[in-house]
Amino acid sequence: MAENSGVFLLRGEDSLVPMQPGKFALEDDFQRLLARFPELLVGDQIDPQNPRRWILVKREQAISTREIGAPIWAVDLVFLDQDGIPTLVEIKRKEDSRLRRGVVGQMLDYAANCRTYWTAETLRDGFVTSCQETGQAPEKALADLLAPDMTPPEFWELVRFNLKANNIRLLFVADAIPIELRRVVDFLNEQMDSVEVLAVELRQFVRDDLKTIVPTVYGHQPRSPKRAGALRRWNEISLFEAFEQTLSERELAIARAIYAWMQKGGARKVIFGTGKDYGSVYPLFRPNGISINPAYLSTDGSLWLQFGSLEKKPVFGPIPARQALMQQFNTIKGVDLKDSDLTRYPSITLRTIAEDPEGETKVLNALKWMEEQIERA
């Protein structure tokens, strides 16, 4: 029996197979494995109370200082967790001499520049592209990540907030994490409040066509209250207090009219969002027992249309049905939604609606038309 294996596979009741330490031949093999199976980042070790789950934004995500002539680097992998925290992954094999020193400076460069070079839209576009390249539906991948009471726009708002606040996570991933790197990780965690720094060791064991991967996380510390703050649930009072601070009287009247339509005199349930910076509310529709959320009102001063979330859902799943809905909103002067918006999440500002003398009537007619289509389903 081989020495130094440390891992055994029990086959049936009578056969014990010793697994031998293996290695990743190329860094690209490492990248592809994590891109396909982000579960290997063991979110339950990173946060045992609230295990992290991931969506891949992109492999080789570009980043720079934005200065003229500055080099453009590429982060090996970028993920987002369910709280919209950008997670930057740099991969090195244990044979790489840069594992101990060079990779630390590299990651600090990324951390210092990501909030100025990236936007929530940058990461969203990367996510959509990665999904398309792997044959996934972006809407489904995101829905699988999010809590039932969080909308996609609220999630991307969280991403925007985290970038602005520099709430990010840095992961050093290697098939062996040297003690020197573990000490650096511990030191960085002690010095930075908003940035979480971890090292993930992925040890590989092989035997014939069998492979076993054993992940271990180094550097985990209890999350600080500053980083672990719970999201608040908005309500009617807090929503309109926020509106009153930013909207004109006419815009506020339109917001109240839209909210009244959502409530339907108290006969319809409305769901309030949990955004950190912006509140939101939307009416609960369940055609054929399936929840859909075609439109929501946000304290950013906009009515958001969730065309992208309607794909493969009742009523507005087919593109022609979404086109018909889009045309209802295009009757508002200054609104010019296009077919390219039918798979996205466009918005109409309350200011635009208010600038049309008949804007309030037109937007309510569009919403009522939408409601009629749902009720017929």
mmCIF file of C-alpha atoms in Angstrom:
data_model
loop_
_atom_site.group_PDB
_atom_site.id
_atom_site.type_symbol
_atom_site.label_atom_id
_atom_site.label_comp_id
_atom_site.label_asym_id
_atom_site.label_seq_id
_atom_site.Cartn_x
_atom_site.Cartn_y
_atom_site.Cartn_z
ATOM 1 C CA MET A 1 0.000 0.000 0.000
ATOM 2 C CA ALA A 2 1.368 3.398 -0.946
ATOM 3 C CA GLU A 3 2.809 5.703 1.660
ATOM 4 C CA ASN A 4 1.907 9.376 1.954
ATOM 5 C CA SER A 5 -1.472 8.966 0.284
ATOM 6 C CA GLY A 6 -3.590 9.922 3.286
ATOM 7 C CA VAL A 7 -6.827 9.464 1.326
ATOM 8 C CA PHE A 8 -8.537 6.154 0.663
ATOM 9 C CA LEU A 9 -11.561 5.249 -1.393
ATOM 10 C CA LEU A 10 -13.730 2.457 -0.024
ATOM 11 C CA ARG A 11 -15.109 0.474 -2.935
ATOM 12 C CA GLY A 12 -17.960 -1.724 -1.769
ATOM 13 C CA GLU A 13 -17.246 -3.380 1.572
ATOM 14 C CA ASP A 14 -14.026 -5.211 0.827
ATOM 15 C CA SER A 15 -11.843 -3.031 -1.397
ATOM 16 C CA LEU A 16 -9.778 -0.107 -0.142
ATOM 17 C CA VAL A 17 -8.213 2.019 -2.878
ATOM 18 C CA PRO A 18 -5.307 4.296 -1.846
ATOM 19 C CA MET A 19 -5.408 7.605 -3.679
ATOM 20 C CA GLN A 20 -2.062 9.131 -4.593
ATOM 21 C CA PRO A 21 -1.300 12.865 -4.430
ATOM 22 C CA GLY A 22 -1.799 14.404 -7.855
ATOM 23 C CA LYS A 23 -1.248 17.811 -9.369
ATOM 24 C CA PHE A 24 -2.804 20.106 -11.925
ATOM 25 C CA ALA A 25 -0.720 20.034 -15.082
ATOM 26 C CA LEU A 26 -1.637 23.588 -16.094
ATOM 27 C CA GLU A 27 -3.077 26.635 -14.369
ATOM 28 C CA ASP A 28 -5.752 26.646 -17.067
ATOM 29 C CA ASP A 29 -6.919 23.227 -15.824
ATOM 30 C CA PHE A 30 -7.371 24.778 -12.403
ATOM 31 C CA GLN A 31 -9.315 27.712 -13.835
ATOM 32 C CA ARG A 32 -11.654 25.570 -15.899
ATOM 33 C CA LEU A 33 -12.370 23.309 -12.932
ATOM 34 C CA LEU A 34 -13.342 26.184 -10.644
ATOM 35 C CA ALA A 35 -15.331 27.946 -13.353
ATOM 36 C CA ARG A 36 -17.369 24.791 -13.834
ATOM 37 C CA PHE A 37 -17.589 23.777 -10.172
ATOM 38 C CA PRO A 38 -17.477 26.876 -7.927
ATOM 39 C CA GLU A 39 -18.697 24.640 -5.092
ATOM 40 C CA LEU A 40 -15.025 23.711 -4.686
ATOM 41 C CA LEU A 41 -14.590 27.094 -3.015
ATOM 42 C CA VAL A 42 -16.461 25.474 -0.100
ATOM 43 C CA GLY A 43 -18.767 28.301 0.888
ATOM 44 C CA ASP A 44 -19.711 26.520 4.111
ATOM 45 C CA GLN A 45 -16.111 26.767 5.311
ATOM 46 C CA ILE A 46 -15.921 30.431 4.330
ATOM 47 C CA ASP A 47 -19.125 31.295 6.212
ATOM 48 C CA PRO A 48 -20.523 28.399 8.289
ATOM 49 C CA GLN A 49 -23.556 30.412 9.500
ATOM 50 C CA ASN A 50 -24.555 31.501 5.996
ATOM 51 C CA PRO A 51 -22.708 29.331 3.454
ATOM 52 C CA ARG A 52 -21.575 31.231 0.404
ATOM 53 C CA ARG A 53 -23.025 30.307 -2.971
ATOM 54 C CA TRP A 54 -21.618 31.565 -6.239
ATOM 55 C CA ILE A 55 -22.237 32.617 -9.798
ATOM 56 C CA LEU A 56 -19.334 32.982 -12.195
ATOM 57 C CA VAL A 57 -18.876 36.469 -13.595
ATOM 58 C CA LYS A 58 -15.998 35.740 -15.919
ATOM 59 C CA ARG A 59 -12.667 34.068 -16.425
ATOM 60 C CA GLU A 60 -9.790 36.472 -17.085
ATOM 61 C CA GLN A 61 -11.815 39.553 -16.114
ATOM 62 C CA ALA A 62 -9.960 42.687 -17.272
ATOM 63 C CA ILE A 63 -8.902 45.303 -14.728
ATOM 64 C CA SER A 64 -6.637 48.365 -14.819
ATOM 65 C CA THR A 65 -5.860 51.675 -13.113
ATOM 66 C CA ARG A 66 -7.576 53.601 -15.974
ATOM 67 C CA GLU A 67 -4.457 55.745 -16.410
ATOM 68 C CA ILE A 68 -3.300 56.362 -19.976
ATOM 69 C CA GLY A 69 -0.772 53.734 -20.941
ATOM 70 C CA ALA A 70 -1.401 51.667 -17.805
ATOM 71 C CA PRO A 71 -1.288 47.897 -18.288
ATOM 72 C CA ILE A 72 -4.511 45.921 -18.354
ATOM 73 C CA TRP A 73 -4.375 42.909 -16.064
ATOM 74 C CA ALA A 74 -6.757 39.987 -15.875
ATOM 75 C CA VAL A 75 -8.154 38.429 -12.709
ATOM 76 C CA ASP A 76 -8.159 34.647 -13.103
ATOM 77 C CA LEU A 77 -11.781 34.269 -11.967
ATOM 78 C CA VAL A 78 -14.422 36.615 -10.610
ATOM 79 C CA PHE A 79 -17.496 35.310 -8.794
ATOM 80 C CA LEU A 80 -20.411 36.955 -6.994
ATOM 81 C CA ASP A 81 -21.988 35.446 -3.907
ATOM 82 C CA GLN A 82 -25.654 35.666 -2.900
ATOM 83 C CA ASP A 83 -25.026 38.989 -1.136
ATOM 84 C CA GLY A 84 -23.525 40.548 -4.259
ATOM 85 C CA ILE A 85 -19.965 40.531 -2.896
ATOM 86 C CA PRO A 86 -17.377 40.461 -5.715
ATOM 87 C CA THR A 87 -14.984 37.577 -5.115
ATOM 88 C CA LEU A 88 -11.642 37.757 -6.901
ATOM 89 C CA VAL A 89 -9.786 34.473 -7.340
ATOM 90 C CA GLU A 90 -6.126 34.183 -8.223
ATOM 91 C CA ILE A 91 -4.864 30.689 -8.950
ATOM 92 C CA LYS A 92 -1.330 29.414 -8.651
ATOM 93 C CA ARG A 93 0.084 25.909 -8.712
ATOM 94 C CA LYS A 94 2.519 25.003 -5.946
ATOM 95 C CA GLU A 95 5.290 24.741 -8.558
ATOM 96 C CA ASP A 96 4.845 28.432 -9.395
ATOM 97 C CA SER A 97 7.569 30.458 -7.671
ATOM 98 C CA ARG A 98 5.235 33.493 -7.551
ATOM 99 C CA LEU A 99 2.900 31.769 -5.097
ATOM 100 C CA ARG A 100 4.545 33.187 -1.997
ATOM 101 C CA ARG A 101 5.294 36.803 -2.902
ATOM 102 C CA GLY A 102 4.264 37.923 -6.368
ATOM 103 C CA VAL A 103 0.664 36.785 -6.078
ATOM 104 C CA VAL A 104 0.083 38.891 -2.949
ATOM 105 C CA GLY A 105 1.111 42.127 -4.654
ATOM 106 C CA GLN A 106 -0.929 41.115 -7.685
ATOM 107 C CA MET A 107 -4.085 40.664 -5.611
ATOM 108 C CA LEU A 108 -3.586 43.938 -3.766
ATOM 109 C CA ASP A 109 -3.363 45.701 -7.135
ATOM 110 C CA TYR A 110 -6.696 44.145 -8.084
ATOM 111 C CA ALA A 111 -8.291 45.097 -4.763
ATOM 112 C CA ALA A 112 -7.094 48.701 -5.042
ATOM 113 C CA ASN A 113 -8.447 49.188 -8.568
ATOM 114 C CA CYS A 114 -11.568 47.054 -8.953
ATOM 115 C CA ARG A 115 -14.004 49.628 -7.578
ATOM 116 C CA THR A 116 -12.747 52.319 -9.965
ATOM 117 C CA TYR A 117 -12.424 50.111 -13.052
ATOM 118 C CA TRP A 118 -15.518 47.928 -12.625
ATOM 119 C CA THR A 119 -19.177 48.827 -12.359
ATOM 120 C CA ALA A 120 -22.156 46.648 -11.541
ATOM 121 C CA GLU A 121 -22.941 46.732 -15.267
ATOM 122 C CA THR A 122 -19.428 45.479 -16.100
ATOM 123 C CA LEU A 123 -19.902 42.456 -13.859
ATOM 124 C CA ARG A 124 -23.461 41.859 -15.044
ATOM 125 C CA ASP A 125 -22.363 41.852 -18.694
ATOM 126 C CA GLY A 126 -19.538 39.445 -17.864
ATOM 127 C CA PHE A 127 -21.980 37.145 -16.081
ATOM 128 C CA VAL A 128 -24.397 37.150 -19.024
ATOM 129 C CA THR A 129 -21.577 36.435 -21.485
ATOM 130 C CA SER A 130 -20.263 33.544 -19.376
ATOM 131 C CA CYS A 131 -23.751 32.046 -19.161
ATOM 132 C CA GLN A 132 -24.198 32.285 -22.913
ATOM 133 C CA GLU A 133 -20.821 30.633 -23.512
ATOM 134 C CA THR A 134 -21.813 27.656 -21.344
ATOM 135 C CA GLY A 135 -25.381 27.389 -22.626
ATOM 136 C CA GLN A 136 -26.981 28.585 -19.388
ATOM 137 C CA ALA A 137 -29.915 30.959 -19.109
ATOM 138 C CA PRO A 138 -28.657 33.983 -17.112
ATOM 139 C CA GLU A 139 -32.083 34.542 -15.564
ATOM 140 C CA LYS A 140 -32.272 30.982 -14.242
ATOM 141 C CA ALA A 141 -28.689 30.990 -12.966
ATOM 142 C CA LEU A 142 -29.355 34.199 -11.059
ATOM 143 C CA ALA A 143 -32.732 33.018 -9.774
ATOM 144 C CA ASP A 144 -31.071 29.873 -8.392
ATOM 145 C CA LEU A 145 -28.657 32.072 -6.433
ATOM 146 C CA LEU A 146 -31.071 34.642 -5.010
ATOM 147 C CA ALA A 147 -33.391 34.426 -2.039
ATOM 148 C CA PRO A 148 -37.082 34.286 -3.052
ATOM 149 C CA ASP A 149 -37.728 37.847 -1.865
ATOM 150 C CA MET A 150 -34.842 39.451 -3.763
ATOM 151 C CA THR A 151 -35.251 40.724 -7.309
ATOM 152 C CA PRO A 152 -32.419 40.779 -9.882
ATOM 153 C CA PRO A 153 -32.261 44.600 -9.907
ATOM 154 C CA GLU A 154 -31.976 44.584 -6.112
ATOM 155 C CA PHE A 155 -29.110 42.105 -6.420
ATOM 156 C CA TRP A 156 -27.221 44.257 -8.923
ATOM 157 C CA GLU A 157 -27.842 47.226 -6.653
ATOM 158 C CA LEU A 158 -26.096 45.248 -3.896
ATOM 159 C CA VAL A 159 -23.200 44.595 -6.263
ATOM 160 C CA ARG A 160 -22.978 48.328 -6.967
ATOM 161 C CA PHE A 161 -23.040 49.117 -3.248
ATOM 162 C CA ASN A 162 -20.345 46.539 -2.462
ATOM 163 C CA LEU A 163 -18.045 47.858 -5.172
ATOM 164 C CA LYS A 164 -18.484 51.418 -3.944
ATOM 165 C CA ALA A 165 -17.851 50.398 -0.317
ATOM 166 C CA ASN A 166 -14.973 48.114 -1.339
ATOM 167 C CA ASN A 167 -16.764 45.133 0.204
ATOM 168 C CA ILE A 168 -14.890 42.449 -1.689
ATOM 169 C CA ARG A 169 -13.327 39.055 -1.096
ATOM 170 C CA LEU A 170 -9.869 37.951 -2.216
ATOM 171 C CA LEU A 171 -9.190 34.233 -2.607
ATOM 172 C CA PHE A 172 -5.749 32.771 -3.148
ATOM 173 C CA VAL A 173 -6.289 29.290 -4.565
ATOM 174 C CA ALA A 174 -3.545 26.701 -4.941
ATOM 175 C CA ASP A 175 -3.001 22.968 -4.688
ATOM 176 C CA ALA A 176 -0.809 23.672 -1.648
ATOM 177 C CA ILE A 177 -0.887 26.790 0.528
ATOM 178 C CA PRO A 178 2.521 27.430 2.132
ATOM 179 C CA ILE A 179 2.672 28.592 5.731
ATOM 180 C CA GLU A 180 4.132 31.933 4.624
ATOM 181 C CA LEU A 181 1.041 32.702 2.542
ATOM 182 C CA ARG A 182 -1.270 31.678 5.388
ATOM 183 C CA ARG A 183 0.459 34.195 7.647
ATOM 184 C CA VAL A 184 0.086 36.930 5.033
ATOM 185 C CA VAL A 185 -3.619 36.101 4.712
ATOM 186 C CA ASP A 186 -4.095 36.332 8.489
ATOM 187 C CA PHE A 187 -2.219 39.645 8.591
ATOM 188 C CA LEU A 188 -4.256 41.191 5.770
ATOM 189 C CA ASN A 189 -7.510 40.113 7.406
ATOM 190 C CA GLU A 190 -6.487 41.848 10.623
ATOM 191 C CA GLN A 191 -5.705 45.093 8.784
ATOM 192 C CA MET A 192 -8.726 45.423 6.471
ATOM 193 C CA ASP A 193 -12.335 45.752 7.610
ATOM 194 C CA SER A 194 -14.200 45.649 4.322
ATOM 195 C CA VAL A 195 -11.990 43.178 2.449
ATOM 196 C CA GLU A 196 -12.061 39.494 3.334
ATOM 197 C CA VAL A 197 -8.875 37.609 2.443
ATOM 198 C CA LEU A 198 -8.746 33.820 2.334
ATOM 199 C CA ALA A 199 -6.601 31.041 0.957
ATOM 200 C CA VAL A 200 -8.209 27.899 -0.431
ATOM 201 C CA GLU A 201 -6.111 24.788 -0.781
ATOM 202 C CA LEU A 202 -7.400 22.218 -3.263
ATOM 203 C CA ARG A 203 -5.451 19.003 -2.801
ATOM 204 C CA GLN A 204 -5.935 16.470 -5.557
ATOM 205 C CA PHE A 205 -5.635 12.698 -5.163
ATOM 206 C CA VAL A 206 -5.767 10.313 -8.107
ATOM 207 C CA ARG A 207 -5.832 6.627 -8.883
ATOM 208 C CA ASP A 208 -6.362 5.411 -12.436
ATOM 209 C CA ASP A 209 -9.463 7.274 -13.681
ATOM 210 C CA LEU A 210 -10.558 8.304 -10.180
ATOM 211 C CA LYS A 211 -9.948 11.770 -8.751
ATOM 212 C CA THR A 212 -10.668 13.200 -5.323
ATOM 213 C CA ILE A 213 -10.340 16.886 -4.448
ATOM 214 C CA VAL A 214 -10.055 17.923 -0.806
ATOM 215 C CA PRO A 215 -10.621 21.673 -0.158
ATOM 216 C CA THR A 216 -9.367 23.485 2.939
ATOM 217 C CA VAL A 217 -9.924 27.167 3.713
ATOM 218 C CA TYR A 218 -7.305 29.183 5.599
ATOM 219 C CA GLY A 219 -7.821 32.597 7.132
ATOM 220 C CA HIS A 220 -11.506 32.344 8.037
ATOM 221 C CA GLN A 221 -12.506 34.694 10.829
ATOM 222 C CA PRO A 222 -15.943 35.584 12.236
ATOM 223 C CA ARG A 223 -17.468 38.305 10.100
ATOM 224 C CA SER A 224 -17.353 41.754 11.662
ATOM 225 C CA PRO A 225 -20.666 43.516 12.371
ATOM 226 C CA LYS A 226 -19.722 46.121 9.758
ATOM 227 C CA ARG A 227 -19.574 43.479 7.047
ATOM 228 C CA ALA A 228 -22.341 41.228 8.283
ATOM 229 C CA GLY A 229 -25.111 43.786 8.668
ATOM 230 C CA ALA A 230 -28.555 42.430 7.904
ATOM 231 C CA LEU A 231 -30.563 43.868 5.052
ATOM 232 C CA ARG A 232 -33.593 45.852 6.117
ATOM 233 C CA ARG A 233 -37.042 45.275 4.708
ATOM 234 C CA TRP A 234 -38.606 48.473 3.355
ATOM 235 C CA ASN A 235 -42.264 49.341 3.965
ATOM 236 C CA GLU A 236 -44.785 51.881 2.721
ATOM 237 C CA ILE A 237 -43.716 54.538 5.219
ATOM 238 C CA SER A 238 -39.966 54.286 4.586
ATOM 239 C CA LEU A 239 -40.537 54.019 0.839
ATOM 240 C CA PHE A 240 -42.494 57.255 0.565
ATOM 241 C CA GLU A 241 -40.261 59.061 3.043
ATOM 242 C CA ALA A 242 -37.439 58.361 0.593
ATOM 243 C CA PHE A 243 -39.576 59.460 -2.360
ATOM 244 C CA GLU A 244 -40.480 62.737 -0.632
ATOM 245 C CA GLN A 245 -36.798 63.614 -0.286
ATOM 246 C CA THR A 246 -35.990 63.298 -3.991
ATOM 247 C CA LEU A 247 -39.138 63.656 -6.123
ATOM 248 C CA SER A 248 -41.035 66.683 -7.315
ATOM 249 C CA GLU A 249 -44.696 66.966 -6.367
ATOM 250 C CA ARG A 250 -45.812 65.688 -9.760
ATOM 251 C CA GLU A 251 -43.363 62.776 -9.680
ATOM 252 C CA LEU A 252 -44.490 61.914 -6.149
ATOM 253 C CA ALA A 253 -48.128 61.919 -7.276
ATOM 254 C CA ILE A 254 -47.238 59.484 -10.066
ATOM 255 C CA ALA A 255 -45.397 57.237 -7.598
ATOM 256 C CA ARG A 256 -48.470 57.219 -5.342
ATOM 257 C CA ALA A 257 -50.732 56.414 -8.293
ATOM 258 C CA ILE A 258 -48.532 53.489 -9.357
ATOM 259 C CA TYR A 259 -48.415 52.197 -5.775
ATOM 260 C CA ALA A 260 -52.208 52.476 -5.484
ATOM 261 C CA TRP A 261 -52.551 50.417 -8.682
ATOM 262 C CA MET A 262 -50.192 47.805 -7.223
ATOM 263 C CA GLN A 263 -52.256 47.513 -4.043
ATOM 264 C CA LYS A 264 -55.584 47.396 -5.882
ATOM 265 C CA GLY A 265 -57.393 48.830 -2.876
ATOM 266 C CA GLY A 266 -55.745 46.338 -0.549
ATOM 267 C CA ALA A 267 -56.928 43.349 -2.571
ATOM 268 C CA ARG A 268 -53.474 42.549 -3.913
ATOM 269 C CA LYS A 269 -50.337 41.721 -1.954
ATOM 270 C CA VAL A 270 -47.274 43.846 -2.560
ATOM 271 C CA ILE A 271 -43.684 42.850 -1.798
ATOM 272 C CA PHE A 272 -41.165 45.345 -0.447
ATOM 273 C CA GLY A 273 -37.492 44.981 -1.261
ATOM 274 C CA THR A 274 -34.393 44.773 0.941
ATOM 275 C CA GLY A 275 -32.034 47.120 -0.912
ATOM 276 C CA LYS A 276 -29.385 48.899 1.157
ATOM 277 C CA ASP A 277 -29.508 52.186 -0.729
ATOM 278 C CA TYR A 278 -32.825 52.032 -2.575
ATOM 279 C CA GLY A 279 -36.223 50.744 -1.579
ATOM 280 C CA SER A 280 -38.593 49.000 -3.947
ATOM 281 C CA VAL A 281 -42.057 47.522 -4.150
ATOM 282 C CA TYR A 282 -43.834 45.305 -6.645
ATOM 283 C CA PRO A 283 -47.242 43.603 -6.913
ATOM 284 C CA LEU A 284 -47.487 39.844 -6.453
ATOM 285 C CA PHE A 285 -48.851 38.108 -9.552
ATOM 286 C CA ARG A 286 -49.142 34.310 -9.728
ATOM 287 C CA PRO A 287 -50.597 33.252 -13.105
ATOM 288 C CA ASN A 288 -51.004 29.469 -13.183
ATOM 289 C CA GLY A 289 -49.473 29.351 -9.706
ATOM 290 C CA ILE A 290 -46.125 30.764 -10.887
ATOM 291 C CA SER A 291 -44.835 34.041 -9.455
ATOM 292 C CA ILE A 292 -43.909 36.743 -11.947
ATOM 293 C CA ASN A 293 -42.694 40.272 -11.319
ATOM 294 C CA PRO A 294 -43.044 42.315 -14.515
ATOM 295 C CA ALA A 295 -42.520 45.766 -12.969
ATOM 296 C CA TYR A 296 -41.420 47.367 -9.722
ATOM 297 C CA LEU A 297 -41.181 50.879 -8.330
ATOM 298 C CA SER A 298 -37.840 52.009 -6.891
ATOM 299 C CA THR A 299 -36.780 54.930 -4.718
ATOM 300 C CA ASP A 300 -34.090 55.630 -7.300
ATOM 301 C CA GLY A 301 -36.967 57.427 -9.028
ATOM 302 C CA SER A 302 -37.742 54.819 -11.660
ATOM 303 C CA LEU A 303 -40.274 52.232 -12.706
ATOM 304 C CA TRP A 304 -38.246 49.141 -13.615
ATOM 305 C CA LEU A 305 -39.509 46.677 -16.206
ATOM 306 C CA GLN A 306 -38.310 43.138 -15.590
ATOM 307 C CA PHE A 307 -38.541 41.851 -19.151
ATOM 308 C CA GLY A 308 -35.513 39.607 -18.647
ATOM 309 C CA SER A 309 -37.150 37.733 -15.767
ATOM 310 C CA LEU A 310 -40.266 36.893 -17.807
ATOM 311 C CA GLU A 311 -38.620 34.461 -20.212
ATOM 312 C CA LYS A 312 -40.175 30.980 -20.032
ATOM 313 C CA LYS A 313 -42.780 32.278 -17.562
ATOM 314 C CA PRO A 314 -46.565 32.410 -18.073
ATOM 315 C CA VAL A 315 -48.184 35.279 -20.003
ATOM 316 C CA PHE A 316 -45.119 37.240 -21.126
ATOM 317 C CA GLY A 317 -42.712 34.398 -21.796
ATOM 318 C CA PRO A 318 -42.985 34.645 -25.608
ATOM 319 C CA ILE A 319 -41.117 37.554 -27.179
ATOM 320 C CA PRO A 320 -44.227 38.842 -29.060
ATOM 321 C CA ALA A 321 -46.078 39.118 -25.738
ATOM 322 C CA ARG A 322 -43.225 41.168 -24.281
ATOM 323 C CA GLN A 323 -43.142 43.300 -27.416
ATOM 324 C CA ALA A 324 -46.825 44.089 -26.965
ATOM 325 C CA LEU A 325 -46.205 45.030 -23.331
ATOM 326 C CA MET A 326 -43.228 47.165 -24.328
ATOM 327 C CA GLN A 327 -45.340 49.098 -26.813
ATOM 328 C CA GLN A 328 -47.785 50.018 -24.055
ATOM 329 C CA PHE A 329 -45.001 51.848 -22.232
ATOM 330 C CA ASN A 330 -43.639 53.358 -25.438
ATOM 331 C CA THR A 331 -46.778 55.496 -25.677
ATOM 332 C CA ILE A 332 -45.236 57.701 -22.970
ATOM 333 C CA LYS A 333 -43.450 60.667 -24.507
ATOM 334 C CA GLY A 334 -39.686 60.290 -24.133
ATOM 335 C CA VAL A 335 -39.777 56.498 -23.698
ATOM 336 C CA ASP A 336 -38.108 54.548 -26.496
ATOM 337 C CA LEU A 337 -37.784 50.912 -25.456
ATOM 338 C CA LYS A 338 -36.338 48.618 -28.129
ATOM 339 C CA ASP A 339 -36.436 44.915 -28.917
ATOM 340 C CA SER A 340 -32.973 44.585 -27.387
ATOM 341 C CA ASP A 341 -34.575 45.519 -24.044
ATOM 342 C CA LEU A 342 -36.873 42.493 -24.104
ATOM 343 C CA THR A 343 -34.244 40.298 -22.437
ATOM 344 C CA ARG A 344 -32.998 43.020 -20.100
ATOM 345 C CA TYR A 345 -34.213 45.129 -17.189
ATOM 346 C CA PRO A 346 -34.878 48.637 -18.554
ATOM 347 C CA SER A 347 -36.286 51.462 -16.487
ATOM 348 C CA ILE A 348 -38.453 54.529 -17.029
ATOM 349 C CA THR A 349 -37.795 57.485 -14.754
ATOM 350 C CA LEU A 350 -40.693 59.134 -12.993
ATOM 351 C CA ARG A 351 -39.320 62.413 -14.309
ATOM 352 C CA THR A 352 -39.811 61.203 -17.891
ATOM 353 C CA ILE A 353 -43.381 60.193 -17.094
ATOM 354 C CA ALA A 354 -44.032 63.547 -15.400
ATOM 355 C CA GLU A 355 -42.726 65.504 -18.397
ATOM 356 C CA ASP A 356 -45.494 64.007 -20.546
ATOM 357 C CA PRO A 357 -48.723 65.914 -19.753
ATOM 358 C CA GLU A 358 -50.589 62.604 -20.065
ATOM 359 C CA GLY A 359 -47.767 60.520 -18.574
ATOM 360 C CA GLU A 360 -49.594 59.391 -15.442
ATOM 361 C CA THR A 361 -52.603 58.211 -17.437
ATOM 362 C CA LYS A 362 -50.402 56.441 -19.976
ATOM 363 C CA VAL A 363 -48.295 54.574 -17.433
ATOM 364 C CA LEU A 364 -51.388 53.467 -15.508
ATOM 365 C CA ASN A 365 -53.026 52.328 -18.759
ATOM 366 C CA ALA A 366 -49.910 50.290 -19.557
ATOM 367 C CA LEU A 367 -49.926 48.685 -16.106
ATOM 368 C CA LYS A 368 -53.656 47.962 -16.290
ATOM 369 C CA TRP A 369 -53.203 46.398 -19.734
ATOM 370 C CA MET A 370 -50.461 44.211 -18.261
ATOM 371 C CA GLU A 371 -52.773 43.235 -15.397
ATOM 372 C CA GLU A 372 -55.547 42.287 -17.829
ATOM 373 C CA GLN A 373 -53.242 39.952 -19.751
ATOM 374 C CA ILE A 374 -52.214 38.255 -16.513
ATOM 375 C CA GLU A 375 -55.810 37.842 -15.332
ATOM 376 C CA ARG A 376 -56.749 36.186 -18.631
ATOM 377 C CA ALA A 377 -54.069 33.506 -18.224
#
